[in-house]
PDB file of N, CA, C and O in Angstrom:
ATOM      1  N   GLN A 546      85.575 151.176 149.369  1.00 72.00           N
ATOM      2  CA  GLN A 546      84.046 150.598 149.246  1.00 72.00           C
ATOM      3  C   GLN A 546      84.273 152.129 148.107  1.00 72.00           C
ATOM      4  O   GLN A 546      83.779 152.536 147.313  1.00 72.00           O
ATOM      5  N   LEU A 547      84.835 153.862 149.028  1.00 77.00           N
ATOM      6  CA  LEU A 547      83.956 155.135 148.247  1.00 77.00           C
ATOM      7  C   LEU A 547      84.599 155.080 146.918  1.00 77.00           C
ATOM      8  O   LEU A 547      83.744 155.394 146.734  1.00 77.00           O
ATOM      9  N   LEU A 548      85.296 154.735 146.866  1.00 77.00           N
ATOM     10  CA  LEU A 548      86.305 154.386 145.588  1.00 77.00           C
ATOM     11  C   LEU A 548      85.947 153.748 144.263  1.00 77.00           C
ATOM     12  O   LEU A 548      85.655 154.356 143.122  1.00 77.00           O
ATOM     13  N   GLN A 549      84.933 152.789 145.047  1.00 79.00           N
ATOM     14  CA  GLN A 549      84.501 151.348 143.874  1.00 79.00           C
ATOM     15  C   GLN A 549      83.234 152.216 143.814  1.00 79.00           C
ATOM     16  O   GLN A 549      82.543 152.103 142.689  1.00 79.00           O
ATOM     17  N   VAL A 550      82.470 152.762 144.249  1.00 84.00           N
ATOM     18  CA  VAL A 550      81.431 153.387 143.829  1.00 84.00           C
ATOM     19  C   VAL A 550      81.489 154.804 143.082  1.00 84.00           C
ATOM     20  O   VAL A 550      81.112 154.526 141.863  1.00 84.00           O
ATOM     21  N   LEU A 551      82.355 155.496 143.506  1.00 85.00           N
ATOM     22  CA  LEU A 551      83.186 156.391 142.260  1.00 85.00           C
ATOM     23  C   LEU A 551      83.323 156.363 141.284  1.00 85.00           C
ATOM     24  O   LEU A 551      83.210 156.363 139.770  1.00 85.00           O
ATOM     25  N   GLU A 552      83.951 154.619 140.951  1.00 84.00           N
ATOM     26  CA  GLU A 552      84.694 154.111 140.107  1.00 84.00           C
ATOM     27  C   GLU A 552      83.308 153.937 138.891  1.00 84.00           C
ATOM     28  O   GLU A 552      83.586 153.808 137.362  1.00 84.00           O
ATOM     29  N   THR A 553      82.026 153.369 139.706  1.00 89.00           N
ATOM     30  CA  THR A 553      80.805 153.046 139.162  1.00 89.00           C
ATOM     31  C   THR A 553      80.137 154.160 138.138  1.00 89.00           C
ATOM     32  O   THR A 553      79.162 154.041 137.682  1.00 89.00           O
ATOM     33  N   THR A 554      80.444 155.587 139.112  1.00 92.00           N
ATOM     34  CA  THR A 554      79.799 156.463 138.619  1.00 92.00           C
ATOM     35  C   THR A 554      80.365 157.590 137.954  1.00 92.00           C
ATOM     36  O   THR A 554      79.631 159.070 137.336  1.00 92.00           O
ATOM     37  N   HIS A 555      81.700 157.424 137.601  1.00 90.00           N
ATOM     38  CA  HIS A 555      82.329 158.476 136.799  1.00 90.00           C
ATOM     39  C   HIS A 555      83.302 157.574 136.102  1.00 90.00           C
ATOM     40  O   HIS A 555      83.459 156.667 136.062  1.00 90.00           O
ATOM     41  N   SER A 556      83.480 158.687 134.973  1.00 90.00           N
ATOM     42  CA  SER A 556      84.088 158.467 134.442  1.00 90.00           C
ATOM     43  C   SER A 556      85.759 157.939 134.567  1.00 90.00           C
ATOM     44  O   SER A 556      86.254 158.545 135.647  1.00 90.00           O
ATOM     45  N   PRO A 557      86.597 157.097 133.748  1.00 87.00           N
ATOM     46  CA  PRO A 557      87.836 156.843 134.220  1.00 87.00           C
ATOM     47  C   PRO A 557      89.388 158.456 134.528  1.00 87.00           C
ATOM     48  O   PRO A 557      89.777 158.786 135.688  1.00 87.00           O
ATOM     49  N   GLU A 558      88.429 159.156 133.422  1.00 89.00           N
ATOM     50  CA  GLU A 558      89.300 160.235 133.750  1.00 89.00           C
ATOM     51  C   GLU A 558      88.766 161.238 134.777  1.00 89.00           C
ATOM     52  O   GLU A 558      89.920 161.615 135.400  1.00 89.00           O
ATOM     53  N   GLU A 559      87.460 161.027 135.040  1.00 90.00           N
ATOM     54  CA  GLU A 559      86.594 162.129 136.454  1.00 90.00           C
ATOM     55  C   GLU A 559      87.445 161.389 137.505  1.00 90.00           C
ATOM     56  O   GLU A 559      87.951 162.425 138.566  1.00 90.00           O
ATOM     57  N   LEU A 560      87.735 160.202 137.894  1.00 87.00           N
ATOM     58  CA  LEU A 560      87.878 159.454 138.681  1.00 87.00           C
ATOM     59  C   LEU A 560      89.193 159.976 138.981  1.00 87.00           C
ATOM     60  O   LEU A 560      89.449 160.706 140.441  1.00 87.00           O
ATOM     61  N   GLU A 561      90.067 159.671 138.592  1.00 85.00           N
ATOM     62  CA  GLU A 561      91.489 160.424 138.550  1.00 85.00           C
ATOM     63  C   GLU A 561      91.826 161.531 139.057  1.00 85.00           C
ATOM     64  O   GLU A 561      92.555 161.830 139.943  1.00 85.00           O
ATOM     65  N   ARG A 562      91.045 162.616 137.904  1.00 89.00           N
ATOM     66  CA  ARG A 562      90.861 164.446 138.509  1.00 89.00           C
ATOM     67  C   ARG A 562      90.357 164.392 139.663  1.00 89.00           C
ATOM     68  O   ARG A 562      91.601 164.837 140.851  1.00 89.00           O
ATOM     69  N   LEU A 563      89.594 163.530 140.686  1.00 87.00           N
ATOM     70  CA  LEU A 563      89.430 163.730 141.654  1.00 87.00           C
ATOM     71  C   LEU A 563      90.318 163.055 142.768  1.00 87.00           C
ATOM     72  O   LEU A 563      90.500 163.739 144.120  1.00 87.00           O
ATOM     73  N   VAL A 564      90.959 162.324 142.290  1.00 82.00           N
ATOM     74  CA  VAL A 564      91.731 161.426 143.461  1.00 82.00           C
ATOM     75  C   VAL A 564      93.202 162.529 143.638  1.00 82.00           C
ATOM     76  O   VAL A 564      93.384 162.522 144.763  1.00 82.00           O
ATOM     77  N   ARG A 565      93.315 162.596 142.557  1.00 83.00           N
ATOM     78  CA  ARG A 565      94.624 163.691 142.072  1.00 83.00           C
ATOM     79  C   ARG A 565      94.324 164.944 143.119  1.00 83.00           C
ATOM     80  O   ARG A 565      95.348 165.349 144.024  1.00 83.00           O
ATOM     81  N   GLU A 566      93.195 165.430 142.784  1.00 88.00           N
ATOM     82  CA  GLU A 566      92.796 166.948 143.592  1.00 88.00           C
ATOM     83  C   GLU A 566      92.422 166.273 144.797  1.00 88.00           C
ATOM     84  O   GLU A 566      93.222 167.105 145.646  1.00 88.00           O
ATOM     85  N   THR A 567      92.546 165.626 145.706  1.00 81.00           N
ATOM     86  CA  THR A 567      92.307 164.792 146.707  1.00 81.00           C
ATOM     87  C   THR A 567      93.781 165.625 147.156  1.00 81.00           C
ATOM     88  O   THR A 567      93.950 165.160 148.451  1.00 81.00           O
ATOM     89  N   GLY A 568      94.445 163.643 146.719  1.00 75.00           N
ATOM     90  CA  GLY A 568      95.632 163.809 147.091  1.00 75.00           C
ATOM     91  C   GLY A 568      96.412 165.325 147.685  1.00 75.00           C
ATOM     92  O   GLY A 568      97.023 165.711 148.370  1.00 75.00           O
ATOM     93  N   LYS A 569      95.977 166.268 146.286  1.00 77.00           N
ATOM     94  CA  LYS A 569      96.765 167.728 146.279  1.00 77.00           C
ATOM     95  C   LYS A 569      96.468 168.318 147.683  1.00 77.00           C
ATOM     96  O   LYS A 569      97.008 168.629 148.441  1.00 77.00           O
ATOM     97  N   ARG A 570      95.251 168.092 148.052  1.00 78.00           N
ATOM     98  CA  ARG A 570      94.569 169.209 148.957  1.00 78.00           C
ATOM     99  C   ARG A 570      94.853 168.184 150.698  1.00 78.00           C
ATOM    100  O   ARG A 570      95.174 168.840 151.614  1.00 78.00           O
ATOM    101  N   LEU A 571      94.808 166.790 150.910  1.00 72.00           N
ATOM    102  CA  LEU A 571      95.603 166.310 151.837  1.00 72.00           C
ATOM    103  C   LEU A 571      96.375 166.752 151.700  1.00 72.00           C
ATOM    104  O   LEU A 571      97.175 167.104 153.071  1.00 72.00           O
ATOM    105  N   ALA A 572      97.542 166.770 150.967  1.00 69.00           N
ATOM    106  CA  ALA A 572      99.299 166.939 151.468  1.00 69.00           C
ATOM    107  C   ALA A 572      99.520 167.997 151.611  1.00 69.00           C
ATOM    108  O   ALA A 572     100.290 168.868 152.277  1.00 69.00           O
ATOM    109  N   ALA A 573      98.532 169.211 151.166  1.00 69.00           N
ATOM    110  CA  ALA A 573      98.467 170.714 152.173  1.00 69.00           C
ATOM    111  C   ALA A 573      98.110 170.613 153.267  1.00 69.00           C
ATOM    112  O   ALA A 573      98.867 171.473 154.217  1.00 69.00           O
ATOM    113  N   GLN A 574      97.736 170.028 153.611  1.00 66.00           N
ATOM    114  CA  GLN A 574      97.403 170.052 155.526  1.00 66.00           C
ATOM    115  C   GLN A 574      97.990 169.277 155.990  1.00 66.00           C
ATOM    116  O   GLN A 574      97.899 169.458 157.175  1.00 66.00           O
ATOM    117  N   VAL A 575      98.392 168.234 155.099  1.00 63.00           N
ATOM    118  CA  VAL A 575      99.374 167.591 155.888  1.00 63.00           C
ATOM    119  C   VAL A 575     100.622 167.950 156.525  1.00 63.00           C
ATOM    120  O   VAL A 575     101.950 167.421 154.796  1.00 63.00           O
ATOM    121  N   SER A 576     101.690 167.876 157.772  1.00 62.00           N
ATOM    122  CA  SER A 576     102.909 168.028 157.353  1.00 62.00           C
ATOM    123  C   SER A 576     103.719 167.226 159.157  1.00 62.00           C
ATOM    124  O   SER A 576     102.742 167.261 159.830  1.00 62.00           O
ATOM    125  N   ASN A 577     104.432 166.213 158.465  1.00 62.00           N
ATOM    126  CA  ASN A 577     105.210 165.807 159.126  1.00 62.00           C
ATOM    127  C   ASN A 577     106.711 166.381 160.146  1.00 62.00           C
ATOM    128  O   ASN A 577     107.150 165.288 160.797  1.00 62.00           O
ATOM    129  N   GLY A 578     106.524 167.216 159.561  1.00 67.00           N
ATOM    130  CA  GLY A 578     107.299 168.879 160.350  1.00 67.00           C
ATOM    131  C   GLY A 578     108.927 167.685 159.836  1.00 67.00           C
ATOM    132  O   GLY A 578     109.879 168.703 159.926  1.00 67.00           O
ATOM    133  N   ALA A 579     109.267 167.063 158.824  1.00 65.00           N
ATOM    134  CA  ALA A 579     110.703 166.983 157.791  1.00 65.00           C
ATOM    135  C   ALA A 579     110.112 168.360 156.769  1.00 65.00           C
ATOM    136  O   ALA A 579     109.858 167.971 155.870  1.00 65.00           O
ATOM    137  N   ALA A 580     111.897 168.766 157.273  1.00 70.00           N
ATOM    138  CA  ALA A 580     112.432 169.570 156.611  1.00 70.00           C
ATOM    139  C   ALA A 580     113.001 168.856 155.547  1.00 70.00           C
ATOM    140  O   ALA A 580     113.448 169.858 154.153  1.00 70.00           O
ATOM    141  N   ASP A 581     113.820 168.290 155.641  1.00 81.00           N
ATOM    142  CA  ASP A 581     114.335 167.201 154.613  1.00 81.00           C
ATOM    143  C   ASP A 581     114.069 166.251 153.843  1.00 81.00           C
ATOM    144  O   ASP A 581     112.624 165.792 154.080  1.00 81.00           O
ATOM    145  N   LEU A 582     114.360 166.395 152.144  1.00 83.00           N
ATOM    146  CA  LEU A 582     114.232 165.315 151.185  1.00 83.00           C
ATOM    147  C   LEU A 582     113.840 163.836 151.916  1.00 83.00           C
ATOM    148  O   LEU A 582     112.984 163.592 151.370  1.00 83.00           O
ATOM    149  N   ARG A 583     114.895 163.371 152.806  1.00 85.00           N
ATOM    150  CA  ARG A 583     114.361 162.224 153.220  1.00 85.00           C
ATOM    151  C   ARG A 583     113.627 162.192 154.003  1.00 85.00           C
ATOM    152  O   ARG A 583     112.594 160.929 153.833  1.00 85.00           O
ATOM    153  N   GLY A 584     113.923 163.046 154.631  1.00 84.00           N
ATOM    154  CA  GLY A 584     112.044 163.103 155.842  1.00 84.00           C
ATOM    155  C   GLY A 584     110.924 162.983 155.420  1.00 84.00           C
ATOM    156  O   GLY A 584     109.985 162.129 155.926  1.00 84.00           O
ATOM    157  N   ARG A 585     110.339 163.436 154.415  1.00 83.00           N
ATOM    158  CA  ARG A 585     109.296 163.270 153.843  1.00 83.00           C
ATOM    159  C   ARG A 585     109.116 162.655 152.673  1.00 83.00           C
ATOM    160  O   ARG A 585     108.345 161.925 152.411  1.00 83.00           O
ATOM    161  N   THR A 586     110.296 161.687 151.987  1.00 85.00           N
ATOM    162  CA  THR A 586     109.990 161.345 151.159  1.00 85.00           C
ATOM    163  C   THR A 586     109.765 159.536 152.447  1.00 85.00           C
ATOM    164  O   THR A 586     109.160 158.814 151.833  1.00 85.00           O
ATOM    165  N   ALA A 587     110.164 159.324 153.324  1.00 86.00           N
ATOM    166  CA  ALA A 587     110.057 158.336 154.493  1.00 86.00           C
ATOM    167  C   ALA A 587     108.550 158.546 154.890  1.00 86.00           C
ATOM    168  O   ALA A 587     107.668 157.998 155.171  1.00 86.00           O
ATOM    169  N   TYR A 588     108.096 159.369 155.001  1.00 85.00           N
ATOM    170  CA  TYR A 588     107.175 160.065 155.403  1.00 85.00           C
ATOM    171  C   TYR A 588     105.913 159.441 154.334  1.00 85.00           C
ATOM    172  O   TYR A 588     104.838 158.933 154.632  1.00 85.00           O
ATOM    173  N   ALA A 589     105.999 159.906 153.062  1.00 83.00           N
ATOM    174  CA  ALA A 589     105.335 159.237 151.996  1.00 83.00           C
ATOM    175  C   ALA A 589     105.123 157.830 151.786  1.00 83.00           C
ATOM    176  O   ALA A 589     104.424 157.498 151.882  1.00 83.00           O
ATOM    177  N   ALA A 590     106.271 157.257 151.964  1.00 86.00           N
ATOM    178  CA  ALA A 590     106.228 156.003 151.969  1.00 86.00           C
ATOM    179  C   ALA A 590     105.163 155.079 153.035  1.00 86.00           C
ATOM    180  O   ALA A 590     104.234 153.944 152.840  1.00 86.00           O
ATOM    181  N   GLY A 591     105.060 155.960 154.161  1.00 85.00           N
ATOM    182  CA  GLY A 591     104.740 155.255 155.826  1.00 85.00           C
ATOM    183  C   GLY A 591     102.985 155.560 154.744  1.00 85.00           C
ATOM    184  O   GLY A 591     102.868 155.269 155.328  1.00 85.00           O
ATOM    185  N   VAL A 592     102.785 156.731 154.600  1.00 81.00           N
ATOM    186  CA  VAL A 592     101.507 156.727 154.293  1.00 81.00           C
ATOM    187  C   VAL A 592     101.138 156.353 153.200  1.00 81.00           C
ATOM    188  O   VAL A 592      99.653 155.537 153.337  1.00 81.00           O
ATOM    189  N   LEU A 593     101.594 155.726 152.036  1.00 81.00           N
ATOM    190  CA  LEU A 593     101.401 154.672 150.999  1.00 81.00           C
ATOM    191  C   LEU A 593     101.031 153.475 152.333  1.00 81.00           C
ATOM    192  O   LEU A 593      99.893 152.498 151.218  1.00 81.00           O
ATOM    193  N   THR A 594     101.759 152.931 153.163  1.00 83.00           N
ATOM    194  CA  THR A 594     101.678 151.937 153.411  1.00 83.00           C
ATOM    195  C   THR A 594     100.239 151.990 155.017  1.00 83.00           C
ATOM    196  O   THR A 594      99.855 150.767 154.578  1.00 83.00           O
ATOM    197  N   ARG A 595     100.421 152.709 155.208  1.00 80.00           N
ATOM    198  CA  ARG A 595      98.988 152.897 156.205  1.00 80.00           C
ATOM    199  C   ARG A 595      97.574 152.718 155.110  1.00 80.00           C
ATOM    200  O   ARG A 595      96.645 152.468 155.513  1.00 80.00           O
ATOM    201  N   LEU A 596      97.530 153.270 153.633  1.00 78.00           N
ATOM    202  CA  LEU A 596      96.456 153.196 153.116  1.00 78.00           C
ATOM    203  C   LEU A 596      96.636 151.988 152.323  1.00 78.00           C
ATOM    204  O   LEU A 596      95.375 151.767 151.586  1.00 78.00           O
ATOM    205  N   GLY A 597      97.322 151.188 152.766  1.00 80.00           N
ATOM    206  CA  GLY A 597      97.120 149.733 152.348  1.00 80.00           C
ATOM    207  C   GLY A 597      98.251 149.229 151.564  1.00 80.00           C
ATOM    208  O   GLY A 597      98.283 148.070 151.030  1.00 80.00           O
ATOM    209  N   GLY A 598      99.163 149.970 150.639  1.00 83.00           N
ATOM    210  CA  GLY A 598     100.080 150.042 149.826  1.00 83.00           C
ATOM    211  C   GLY A 598     101.192 149.287 150.412  1.00 83.00           C
ATOM    212  O   GLY A 598     101.279 148.946 151.882  1.00 83.00           O
ATOM    213  N   LEU A 599     102.169 149.512 149.648  1.00 88.00           N
ATOM    214  CA  LEU A 599     104.015 148.560 150.423  1.00 88.00           C
ATOM    215  C   LEU A 599     105.049 149.766 149.648  1.00 88.00           C
ATOM    216  O   LEU A 599     104.838 149.726 148.103  1.00 88.00           O
ATOM    217  N   ALA A 600     105.331 150.237 150.337  1.00 89.00           N
ATOM    218  CA  ALA A 600     106.238 151.279 150.213  1.00 89.00           C
ATOM    219  C   ALA A 600     107.487 151.333 150.456  1.00 89.00           C
ATOM    220  O   ALA A 600     107.778 151.536 151.692  1.00 89.00           O
ATOM    221  N   GLU A 601     108.437 151.421 149.692  1.00 92.00           N
ATOM    222  CA  GLU A 601     110.258 152.446 150.511  1.00 92.00           C
ATOM    223  C   GLU A 601     110.902 152.874 149.897  1.00 92.00           C
ATOM    224  O   GLU A 601     110.179 153.051 148.705  1.00 92.00           O
ATOM    225  N   VAL A 602     111.698 153.692 150.605  1.00 93.00           N
ATOM    226  CA  VAL A 602     112.670 154.575 149.709  1.00 93.00           C
ATOM    227  C   VAL A 602     113.943 153.854 149.817  1.00 93.00           C
ATOM    228  O   VAL A 602     114.511 152.963 150.694  1.00 93.00           O
ATOM    229  N   HIS A 603     114.440 154.107 148.696  1.00 93.00           N
ATOM    230  CA  HIS A 603     115.759 153.029 147.933  1.00 93.00           C
ATOM    231  C   HIS A 603     116.605 154.786 148.368  1.00 93.00           C
ATOM    232  O   HIS A 603     116.303 155.569 147.127  1.00 93.00           O
ATOM    233  N   GLU A 604     118.159 154.318 148.237  1.00 92.00           N
ATOM    234  CA  GLU A 604     118.702 155.595 148.011  1.00 92.00           C
ATOM    235  C   GLU A 604     119.846 154.814 146.648  1.00 92.00           C
ATOM    236  O   GLU A 604     120.234 154.109 147.167  1.00 92.00           O
ATOM    237  N   GLU A 605     119.742 155.701 145.265  1.00 92.00           N
ATOM    238  CA  GLU A 605     120.766 155.143 144.396  1.00 92.00           C
ATOM    239  C   GLU A 605     122.412 155.281 144.804  1.00 92.00           C
ATOM    240  O   GLU A 605     122.241 156.690 145.720  1.00 92.00           O
ATOM    241  N   ALA A 606     122.777 154.816 144.400  1.00 93.00           N
ATOM    242  CA  ALA A 606     124.562 154.934 144.420  1.00 93.00           C
ATOM    243  C   ALA A 606     125.140 156.780 143.948  1.00 93.00           C
ATOM    244  O   ALA A 606     126.040 157.337 144.583  1.00 93.00           O
ATOM    245  N   CYS A 607     124.162 157.558 143.167  1.00 94.00           N
ATOM    246  CA  CYS A 607     124.569 158.929 142.933  1.00 94.00           C
ATOM    247  C   CYS A 607     123.528 159.760 144.480  1.00 94.00           C
ATOM    248  O   CYS A 607     123.832 161.040 144.225  1.00 94.00           O
ATOM    249  N   GLY A 608     122.893 159.123 145.197  1.00 90.00           N
ATOM    250  CA  GLY A 608     122.659 159.495 146.335  1.00 90.00           C
ATOM    251  C   GLY A 608     120.907 160.012 146.265  1.00 90.00           C
ATOM    252  O   GLY A 608     120.485 160.910 146.682  1.00 90.00           O
ATOM    253  N   THR A 609     120.501 159.923 144.838  1.00 93.00           N
ATOM    254  CA  THR A 609     119.031 160.128 144.619  1.00 93.00           C
ATOM    255  C   THR A 609     118.364 159.287 145.730  1.00 93.00           C
ATOM    256  O   THR A 609     119.006 158.082 145.421  1.00 93.00           O
ATOM    257  N   LEU A 610     117.052 159.720 146.237  1.00 93.00           N
ATOM    258  CA  LEU A 610     116.074 159.153 146.822  1.00 93.00           C
ATOM    259  C   LEU A 610     115.163 158.515 145.916  1.00 93.00           C
ATOM    260  O   LEU A 610     114.778 159.375 144.508  1.00 93.00           O
ATOM    261  N   ARG A 611     114.666 157.390 145.554  1.00 92.00           N
ATOM    262  CA  ARG A 611     113.263 156.600 144.781  1.00 92.00           C
ATOM    263  C   ARG A 611     112.675 155.909 145.812  1.00 92.00           C
ATOM    264  O   ARG A 611     112.515 155.288 146.602  1.00 92.00           O
ATOM    265  N   LEU A 612     111.365 156.433 145.579  1.00 89.00           N
ATOM    266  CA  LEU A 612     110.160 156.041 146.474  1.00 89.00           C
ATOM    267  C   LEU A 612     109.844 154.876 145.640  1.00 89.00           C
ATOM    268  O   LEU A 612     109.066 154.815 144.377  1.00 89.00           O
ATOM    269  N   GLN A 613     109.707 153.348 146.117  1.00 90.00           N
ATOM    270  CA  GLN A 613     109.486 152.168 145.019  1.00 90.00           C
ATOM    271  C   GLN A 613     108.374 151.716 146.069  1.00 90.00           C
ATOM    272  O   GLN A 613     108.079 151.139 147.026  1.00 90.00           O
ATOM    273  N   GLY A 614     107.478 151.416 145.007  1.00 85.00           N
ATOM    274  CA  GLY A 614     105.804 151.134 145.112  1.00 85.00           C
ATOM    275  C   GLY A 614     105.753 149.619 144.455  1.00 85.00           C
ATOM    276  O   GLY A 614     106.095 149.551 143.700  1.00 85.00           O
ATOM    277  N   TYR A 615     105.438 148.897 145.783  1.00 84.00           N
ATOM    278  CA  TYR A 615     105.173 147.099 145.252  1.00 84.00           C
ATOM    279  C   TYR A 615     103.983 147.062 145.213  1.00 84.00           C
ATOM    280  O   TYR A 615     103.643 145.949 144.438  1.00 84.00           O
ATOM    281  N   SER A 616     103.379 147.434 145.680  1.00 78.00           N
ATOM    282  CA  SER A 616     101.657 147.615 145.335  1.00 78.00           C
ATOM    283  C   SER A 616     100.687 148.588 145.559  1.00 78.00           C
ATOM    284  O   SER A 616     101.671 150.041 147.134  1.00 78.00           O
ATOM    285  N   CYS A 617      99.895 149.332 145.460  1.00 74.00           N
ATOM    286  CA  CYS A 617      99.386 150.737 145.805  1.00 74.00           C
ATOM    287  C   CYS A 617      97.909 150.362 145.440  1.00 74.00           C
ATOM    288  O   CYS A 617      97.276 149.954 145.029  1.00 74.00           O
ATOM    289  N   PRO A 618      97.237 151.113 146.632  1.00 69.00           N
ATOM    290  CA  PRO A 618      95.153 150.620 146.996  1.00 69.00           C
ATOM    291  C   PRO A 618      95.143 151.593 145.878  1.00 69.00           C
ATOM    292  O   PRO A 618      93.756 151.390 145.626  1.00 69.00           O
ATOM    293  N   LEU A 619      95.967 152.659 145.277  1.00 68.00           N
ATOM    294  CA  LEU A 619      94.625 153.443 144.527  1.00 68.00           C
ATOM    295  C   LEU A 619      95.644 153.154 142.803  1.00 68.00           C
ATOM    296  O   LEU A 619      94.947 153.383 141.868  1.00 68.00           O
ATOM    297  N   ALA A 620      96.358 152.056 142.279  1.00 69.00           N
ATOM    298  CA  ALA A 620      96.678 151.244 140.700  1.00 69.00           C
ATOM    299  C   ALA A 620      95.812 150.902 140.262  1.00 69.00           C
ATOM    300  O   ALA A 620      95.811 151.527 139.100  1.00 69.00           O
ATOM    301  N   GLY A 621      94.923 150.718 140.588  1.00 66.00           N
ATOM    302  CA  GLY A 621      92.967 150.357 139.611  1.00 66.00           C
ATOM    303  C   GLY A 621      92.189 151.278 139.412  1.00 66.00           C
ATOM    304  O   GLY A 621      91.651 151.029 138.287  1.00 66.00           O
ATOM    305  N   ILE A 622      92.633 152.323 139.812  1.00 63.00           N
ATOM    306  CA  ILE A 622      91.451 153.547 139.637  1.00 63.00           C
ATOM    307  C   ILE A 622      92.529 154.562 138.834  1.00 63.00           C
ATOM    308  O   ILE A 622      91.999 155.774 138.007  1.00 63.00           O
ATOM    309  N   THR A 623      93.780 154.430 138.775  1.00 59.00           N
ATOM    310  CA  THR A 623      94.311 155.407 138.162  1.00 59.00           C
ATOM    311  C   THR A 623      94.451 154.972 136.481  1.00 59.00           C
ATOM    312  O   THR A 623      95.399 153.830 136.489  1.00 59.00           O
ATOM    313  N   THR A 624      94.572 155.787 135.717  1.00 54.00           N
ATOM    314  CA  THR A 624      95.126 155.365 134.279  1.00 54.00           C
ATOM    315  C   THR A 624      96.216 155.899 134.082  1.00 54.00           C
ATOM    316  O   THR A 624      97.139 156.020 132.845  1.00 54.00           O
ATOM    317  N   SER A 625      97.551 156.514 134.389  1.00 49.00           N
ATOM    318  CA  SER A 625      98.351 157.266 134.266  1.00 49.00           C
ATOM    319  C   SER A 625      99.109 157.785 135.082  1.00 49.00           C
ATOM    320  O   SER A 625      98.387 158.282 136.000  1.00 49.00           O
ATOM    321  N   SER A 626     100.476 158.509 134.967  1.00 45.00           N
ATOM    322  CA  SER A 626     101.110 158.545 135.579  1.00 45.00           C
ATOM    323  C   SER A 626     101.736 160.250 135.302  1.00 45.00           C
ATOM    324  O   SER A 626     102.424 160.043 134.414  1.00 45.00           O
ATOM    325  N   GLU A 627     101.864 161.066 136.242  1.00 47.00           N
ATOM    326  CA  GLU A 627     102.639 162.275 135.844  1.00 47.00           C
ATOM    327  C   GLU A 627     104.125 162.435 136.765  1.00 47.00           C
ATOM    328  O   GLU A 627     104.236 162.145 137.833  1.00 47.00           O
TER     329      GLU A 627
END
């Protein structure tokens, strides 16, 4: 609901800036205790899933981890990815 209200009162650029800044602040406060990349990636997938999205961690043949999102509750308000 909050995002829908903000979407009607802010420009797309401002809304994206707000969402990104909020995400950075939340990420700085939250730690799952995982020191390794695999644990942090799995945790990130879980956070997206708890927000209402669908995300999985895939390991490529070369060992690279890829966070695959199939559904994202924030997709409708973001205009680009960095």
